[in-house]
CSV table of C-alpha atoms in Angstrom, one decimal:
chain,number,residue,atom,x,y,z
B,69,MET,CA,-43.8,-33.0,-23.7
B,70,ALA,CA,-40.9,-34.5,-24.5
B,71,VAL,CA,-39.6,-37.0,-22.0
B,72,PRO,CA,-36.8,-39.3,-21.6
B,73,LYS,CA,-37.5,-42.8,-23.1
B,74,ARG,CA,-35.0,-45.2,-20.7
B,75,LYS,CA,-34.3,-44.2,-16.8
B,76,SER,CA,-30.8,-43.0,-16.5
B,77,SER,CA,-29.2,-46.1,-14.4
B,78,LYS,CA,-27.2,-45.6,-10.7
B,79,THR,CA,-24.5,-46.2,-13.4
B,80,ARG,CA,-24.2,-43.5,-16.0
B,81,GLY,CA,-26.1,-41.0,-13.4
B,82,ARG,CA,-23.6,-41.3,-9.9
B,83,LYS,CA,-20.6,-40.4,-13.7
B,84,ARG,CA,-22.6,-37.8,-13.9
B,85,ARG,CA,-21.5,-37.3,-11.2
B,86,THR,CA,-18.3,-37.8,-10.4
B,87,HIS,CA,-17.6,-34.0,-11.8
B,88,GLU,CA,-19.9,-32.8,-8.3
B,89,LYS,CA,-16.3,-32.2,-6.0
B,90,ALA,CA,-16.0,-30.0,-3.4
B,91,ALA,CA,-13.3,-27.8,-4.0
B,92,ARG,CA,-9.3,-27.6,-2.6
B,93,PRO,CA,-9.6,-24.3,0.1
B,94,SER,CA,-6.4,-22.2,-1.9
B,95,LEU,CA,-3.9,-21.7,1.1
B,96,SER,CA,-0.8,-20.4,2.0
B,97,VAL,CA,1.5,-20.1,4.1
B,98,CYS,CA,1.7,-17.9,6.8
B,99,PRO,CA,5.2,-15.6,7.0
B,100,SER,CA,5.7,-16.0,10.7
B,101,CYS,CA,4.4,-19.3,11.8
B,102,GLY,CA,4.8,-21.4,8.8
B,103,GLU,CA,1.3,-22.3,9.2
B,104,ALA,CA,-1.1,-22.6,6.3
B,105,LYS,CA,-3.7,-19.7,6.2
B,106,LEU,CA,-6.1,-18.9,3.8
B,107,PRO,CA,-4.6,-15.6,1.8
B,108,HIS,CA,-5.1,-12.1,1.7
B,109,ARG,CA,-6.4,-12.7,5.4
B,110,MET,CA,-5.0,-12.2,9.2
B,111,CYS,CA,-3.5,-16.0,10.3
B,112,PRO,CA,-5.6,-17.8,12.7
B,113,HIS,CA,-3.1,-19.1,14.1
B,114,CYS,CA,-0.8,-16.0,15.3
B,115,GLY,CA,-3.2,-13.2,14.9
B,116,THR,CA,-0.8,-11.8,12.3
B,117,TYR,CA,-1.0,-10.6,8.8
B,118,ASN,CA,1.8,-8.3,6.2
B,119,GLY,CA,4.5,-9.1,10.0
B,120,ARG,CA,1.9,-6.9,12.3
B,121,GLU,CA,0.2,-8.1,15.1
B,122,ILE,CA,-4.2,-7.5,14.4
B,123,VAL,CA,-4.8,-9.7,17.3
B,124,ALA,CA,-3.3,-10.0,20.9
B,125,GLU,CA,-2.7,-14.1,21.3
B,126,GLU,CA,-4.7,-14.2,25.1
B,127,LYS,CA,-7.5,-12.4,23.6
B,128,LYS,CA,-7.6,-15.1,20.6
B,129,GLU,CA,-7.2,-18.0,23.2
B,130,ASN,CA,-10.7,-16.6,24.4
B,131,GLU,CA,-12.5,-16.7,21.5
E,82,MET,CA,-26.4,-0.6,-15.3
E,83,ARG,CA,-25.3,0.2,-12.0
E,84,HIS,CA,-23.7,2.7,-13.1
E,85,ARG,CA,-24.2,6.0,-10.4
E,86,HIS,CA,-24.8,3.7,-7.7
E,87,LYS,CA,-22.4,4.3,-5.1
E,88,GLY,CA,-22.5,2.7,-1.8
E,89,ARG,CA,-23.3,-0.8,-0.2
E,90,LYS,CA,-27.8,-0.8,0.7
E,91,LEU,CA,-26.1,-4.3,3.0
E,92,ASN,CA,-29.9,-5.2,3.1
E,93,ARG,CA,-31.7,-2.2,5.1
E,94,THR,CA,-33.8,0.2,4.9
E,95,THR,CA,-32.3,3.7,4.5
E,96,SER,CA,-32.9,4.9,7.8
E,97,HIS,CA,-31.5,0.9,9.6
E,98,ARG,CA,-28.6,1.3,7.3
E,99,LYS,CA,-28.3,5.4,8.3
E,100,ALA,CA,-28.6,4.1,12.1
E,101,LEU,CA,-26.3,1.1,11.5
E,102,LEU,CA,-22.9,3.2,10.3
E,103,ARG,CA,-23.6,5.5,13.2
E,104,ASN,CA,-23.4,3.0,16.0
E,105,MET,CA,-20.7,0.9,14.2
E,106,VAL,CA,-18.5,4.7,13.4
E,107,THR,CA,-19.1,5.9,17.0
E,108,ALA,CA,-17.5,2.4,17.7
E,109,LEU,CA,-14.5,2.1,16.1
E,110,LEU,CA,-14.2,5.7,17.1
E,111,ASP,CA,-14.0,4.5,20.6
E,112,LEU,CA,-12.5,1.1,20.6
E,113,GLU,CA,-10.4,2.3,17.9
E,114,GLN,CA,-10.3,-1.1,15.8
E,115,ILE,CA,-14.2,-3.3,15.9
E,116,GLU,CA,-14.4,-6.7,13.8
E,117,THR,CA,-17.2,-7.0,11.4
E,118,THR,CA,-18.3,-8.4,7.8
E,119,ASP,CA,-16.0,-6.9,5.6
E,120,ALA,CA,-19.0,-5.4,3.2
E,121,LYS,CA,-19.9,-3.2,6.5
E,122,ALA,CA,-16.4,-2.7,7.2
E,123,LYS,CA,-15.6,-1.1,3.8
E,124,GLU,CA,-18.9,1.2,3.9
E,125,LEU,CA,-17.7,2.4,8.0
E,126,ARG,CA,-13.8,3.4,6.6
E,127,SER,CA,-15.7,6.5,4.9
E,128,ILE,CA,-17.4,7.5,6.5
E,129,THR,CA,-14.5,7.0,9.7
E,130,GLU,CA,-12.2,9.0,7.1
E,131,ARG,CA,-13.8,12.1,6.8
E,132,MET,CA,-14.5,12.6,10.4
E,133,ILE,CA,-11.4,12.0,10.9
E,134,THR,CA,-10.6,14.9,8.5
E,135,LEU,CA,-13.2,16.7,10.5
E,136,GLY,CA,-10.5,16.5,14.1
E,137,LYS,CA,-8.1,17.8,12.2
E,138,ARG,CA,-10.0,21.3,11.8
E,139,GLY,CA,-9.4,21.1,14.9
E,140,GLU,CA,-10.4,21.6,18.8
E,141,ASP,CA,-11.7,25.7,17.7
E,142,ASP,CA,-13.8,24.9,15.2
E,143,LEU,CA,-17.1,24.5,15.8
E,144,SER,CA,-19.3,24.6,12.5
E,145,ALA,CA,-16.6,20.9,12.7
E,146,ARG,CA,-17.6,19.6,16.0
E,147,ARG,CA,-21.5,19.9,14.8
E,148,GLN,CA,-21.6,18.5,12.1
E,149,ALA,CA,-19.5,15.3,14.1
E,150,LEU,CA,-21.6,16.0,16.7
E,151,ARG,CA,-25.0,14.8,13.4
E,152,VAL,CA,-22.4,11.6,13.1
E,153,ILE,CA,-21.6,10.4,15.7
E,154,ARG,CA,-23.6,9.8,19.5
E,155,SER,CA,-21.6,10.6,21.9
E,156,LYS,CA,-20.3,14.1,23.0
E,157,LYS,CA,-17.0,12.3,24.7
E,158,ILE,CA,-16.2,10.6,21.4
E,159,VAL,CA,-16.1,13.9,19.3
E,160,ALA,CA,-14.1,15.3,22.8
E,161,LYS,CA,-12.1,12.8,21.4
E,162,LEU,CA,-11.8,12.9,18.2
E,163,PHE,CA,-11.3,16.5,18.0
E,164,ASN,CA,-8.5,16.4,21.4
E,165,GLU,CA,-7.2,13.8,21.0
E,166,LEU,CA,-6.8,11.9,17.2
E,167,GLY,CA,-7.1,15.5,15.5
E,168,PRO,CA,-3.8,16.5,16.6
E,169,ARG,CA,-3.1,12.2,16.0
E,170,TYR,CA,-3.1,12.6,12.2
E,171,ALA,CA,-2.1,16.3,11.6
E,172,ASP,CA,0.8,14.3,9.3
E,173,ARG,CA,-1.2,11.9,7.5
E,174,PRO,CA,-2.8,12.7,3.7
E,175,GLY,CA,-5.3,10.6,4.4
E,176,GLY,CA,-6.0,7.1,5.2
E,177,TYR,CA,-6.6,6.5,9.3
E,178,THR,CA,-9.1,3.2,9.1
E,179,ARG,CA,-6.8,0.1,7.9
E,180,ILE,CA,-8.7,-2.9,7.2
E,181,VAL,CA,-7.2,-6.4,7.6
E,182,LYS,CA,-10.0,-9.7,6.0
E,183,VAL,CA,-10.0,-12.7,8.5
E,184,GLU,CA,-11.7,-15.9,8.7
E,185,ASN,CA,-15.3,-16.2,7.1
E,186,ARG,CA,-18.1,-16.5,10.1
E,187,ARG,CA,-18.3,-19.5,12.0
E,188,GLY,CA,-22.5,-19.9,11.2
E,189,ASP,CA,-23.2,-18.4,8.2
E,190,GLY,CA,-19.5,-17.8,6.7
E,191,ALA,CA,-19.8,-14.4,5.9
E,192,HIS,CA,-16.6,-12.5,5.7
E,193,LEU,CA,-15.2,-10.3,8.2
E,194,SER,CA,-12.7,-8.5,8.7
E,195,ILE,CA,-11.3,-6.2,11.1
E,196,ILE,CA,-11.5,-2.8,10.8
E,197,ALA,CA,-8.7,-0.2,12.8
E,198,MET,CA,-7.3,3.4,13.5
E,199,VAL,CA,-3.4,2.7,11.8
E,200,LYS,CA,-1.6,3.6,14.9
E,201,GLU,CA,1.7,3.9,12.4
E,202,PRO,CA,4.1,6.8,12.4
E,203,VAL,CA,3.4,8.7,8.5
E,204,THR,CA,5.8,6.7,6.8
E,205,PHE,CA,7.7,8.5,3.8
E,206,LYS,CA,5.7,6.5,1.5
E,207,ASP,CA,1.7,7.5,2.8
E,208,MET,CA,2.9,10.4,1.4
E,209,LYS,CA,3.9,9.6,-2.1
E,210,HIS,CA,0.2,11.1,-3.6
E,211,LYS,CA,2.9,14.5,-2.0
E,212,ARG,CA,6.0,13.6,-3.2
E,213,ALA,CA,5.1,12.5,-6.8
E,214,MET,CA,3.8,16.9,-7.3
E,215,LEU,CA,7.0,17.9,-5.7
E,216,GLU,CA,8.9,15.8,-8.1
E,217,GLU,CA,7.1,16.9,-11.0
E,218,GLU,CA,7.8,20.4,-9.6
E,219,ALA,CA,11.3,19.0,-8.8
E,220,LYS,CA,11.8,18.2,-12.8
E,221,LEU,CA,10.1,21.8,-13.7
E,222,ARG,CA,13.2,23.5,-12.4
E,223,GLU,CA,15.5,21.4,-13.5
E,224,ALA,CA,14.6,21.3,-16.7
E,225,SER,CA,14.3,26.1,-17.1
E,226,GLU,CA,18.6,26.3,-15.2
E,227,ARG,CA,18.9,23.2,-18.5
E,228,LYS,CA,19.2,26.0,-21.3
E,229,VAL,CA,21.3,28.5,-18.8
E,230,GLU,CA,23.6,26.1,-18.3
E,231,GLU,CA,24.6,23.7,-21.5
E,232,GLU,CA,28.3,24.7,-21.6
E,233,PRO,CA,29.0,22.0,-19.1
E,234,VAL,CA,27.5,19.6,-22.0
E,235,GLU,CA,30.8,20.0,-23.6
E,236,THR,CA,33.4,19.1,-21.6
E,237,PRO,CA,33.0,14.9,-21.5
E,238,GLU,CA,33.4,15.0,-25.6
E,239,ASP,CA,36.6,17.1,-25.0
E,240,VAL,CA,38.3,14.8,-22.4
E,241,GLU,CA,37.0,11.9,-25.2
E,242,ALA,CA,38.6,13.7,-27.7
E,243,VAL,CA,42.0,14.1,-26.4
E,244,GLU,CA,42.0,10.1,-25.5
E,245,VAL,CA,41.9,8.8,-28.3
E,246,GLU,CA,44.6,11.2,-29.8
E,247,GLU,CA,46.7,9.6,-26.8
E,248,ALA,CA,46.1,6.3,-28.3
E,249,ALA,CA,46.7,7.5,-32.5
E,250,ALA,CA,50.4,9.1,-30.4
E,251,GLU,CA,50.2,5.2,-28.8
E,252,GLU,CA,49.9,3.4,-32.6
E,253,ALA,CA,52.5,5.5,-34.2
E,254,ALA,CA,55.0,5.6,-31.9
E,255,VAL,CA,55.1,1.5,-32.0
E,256,GLU,CA,54.7,1.3,-35.3
E,257,GLU,CA,59.0,3.3,-35.7
E,258,ALA,CA,59.6,1.1,-33.5
E,259,THR,CA,61.4,2.6,-31.0
E,260,ALA,CA,59.7,0.9,-27.7
E,261,ASP,CA,61.1,4.2,-25.3
E,262,LYS,CA,58.9,6.5,-27.1
E,263,GLY,CA,56.3,4.5,-27.1
E,264,GLU,CA,56.6,3.6,-23.1
E,265,ALA,CA,57.3,7.3,-23.1
E,266,VAL,CA,53.6,8.7,-24.7
E,267,ALA,CA,52.1,6.0,-22.5
E,268,ASP,CA,53.0,6.8,-19.5
E,269,GLU,CA,52.3,10.0,-19.3
E,270,PRO,CA,48.5,9.6,-18.4
E,271,GLU,CA,50.0,7.0,-15.6
E,272,ALA,CA,50.2,8.4,-13.0
E,273,PRO,CA,53.5,10.1,-11.1
E,274,ALA,CA,53.5,7.1,-9.1
E,275,ASP,CA,54.4,4.0,-11.5
E,276,GLU,CA,57.4,6.5,-12.1
E,277,LYS,CA,59.0,6.2,-10.0
E,278,PRO,CA,59.9,2.5,-9.4
E,279,GLU,CA,61.4,2.1,-13.1
E,280,LYS,CA,64.4,5.5,-12.6
E,281,LYS,CA,64.9,2.8,-9.1
E,282,GLU,CA,65.1,-0.5,-11.5
E,283,ASP,CA,67.4,2.1,-14.4
């Protein structure tokens, strides 16, 4: 059975892991309130999407 | 291959899935707006639209009413479907529901959506398909009419020919070095209002 000849060093392992990163979320700007929001999604700050109100403001605060 | 595999299983057995969706249609028609996962909302859309179509068949259609009762769990909601929703969507050619994605659920990160009954009045855009059909008909009608009236098409060409002749006349007048004649020819196509100030100057 093939087996590693050497233990991989701390440096080597860490170098390999430099590419393991969390992806940055792609955000867009809400056209009605200007806050950052996820694209193609209702704005969680003002409850609108494409200029339409989906969730009333009061209801949002209770959540 | 997922050929001919329609719909989502939603990780449920057939009976569980059917029961779930029946509950959900009843709730959506009652509350007009509910929040669920993307996948459930998309499944629900098709069932709800089918119910509305039944509702549009009219209060007196007993067959439609019984078909609706086979899915919807409450007689009260079926009554609402036929008395309120049917007339409300009478002019809308489908597309009675709208799905808007919402932030993912905290806890399991599930993709959530709000599915709601469309309340805006029917716009020109909603009738796009119907409009396209009407335009197609209009085009065919125009094409058949065009064969009859070919004469008006020649008139623009005649106007152009006259203009060319006038230009030629102007050029000839300038070559003869008779300025008066050149002006006279040039003035002809212009409005009579231009001639009056010239006479005053004279």
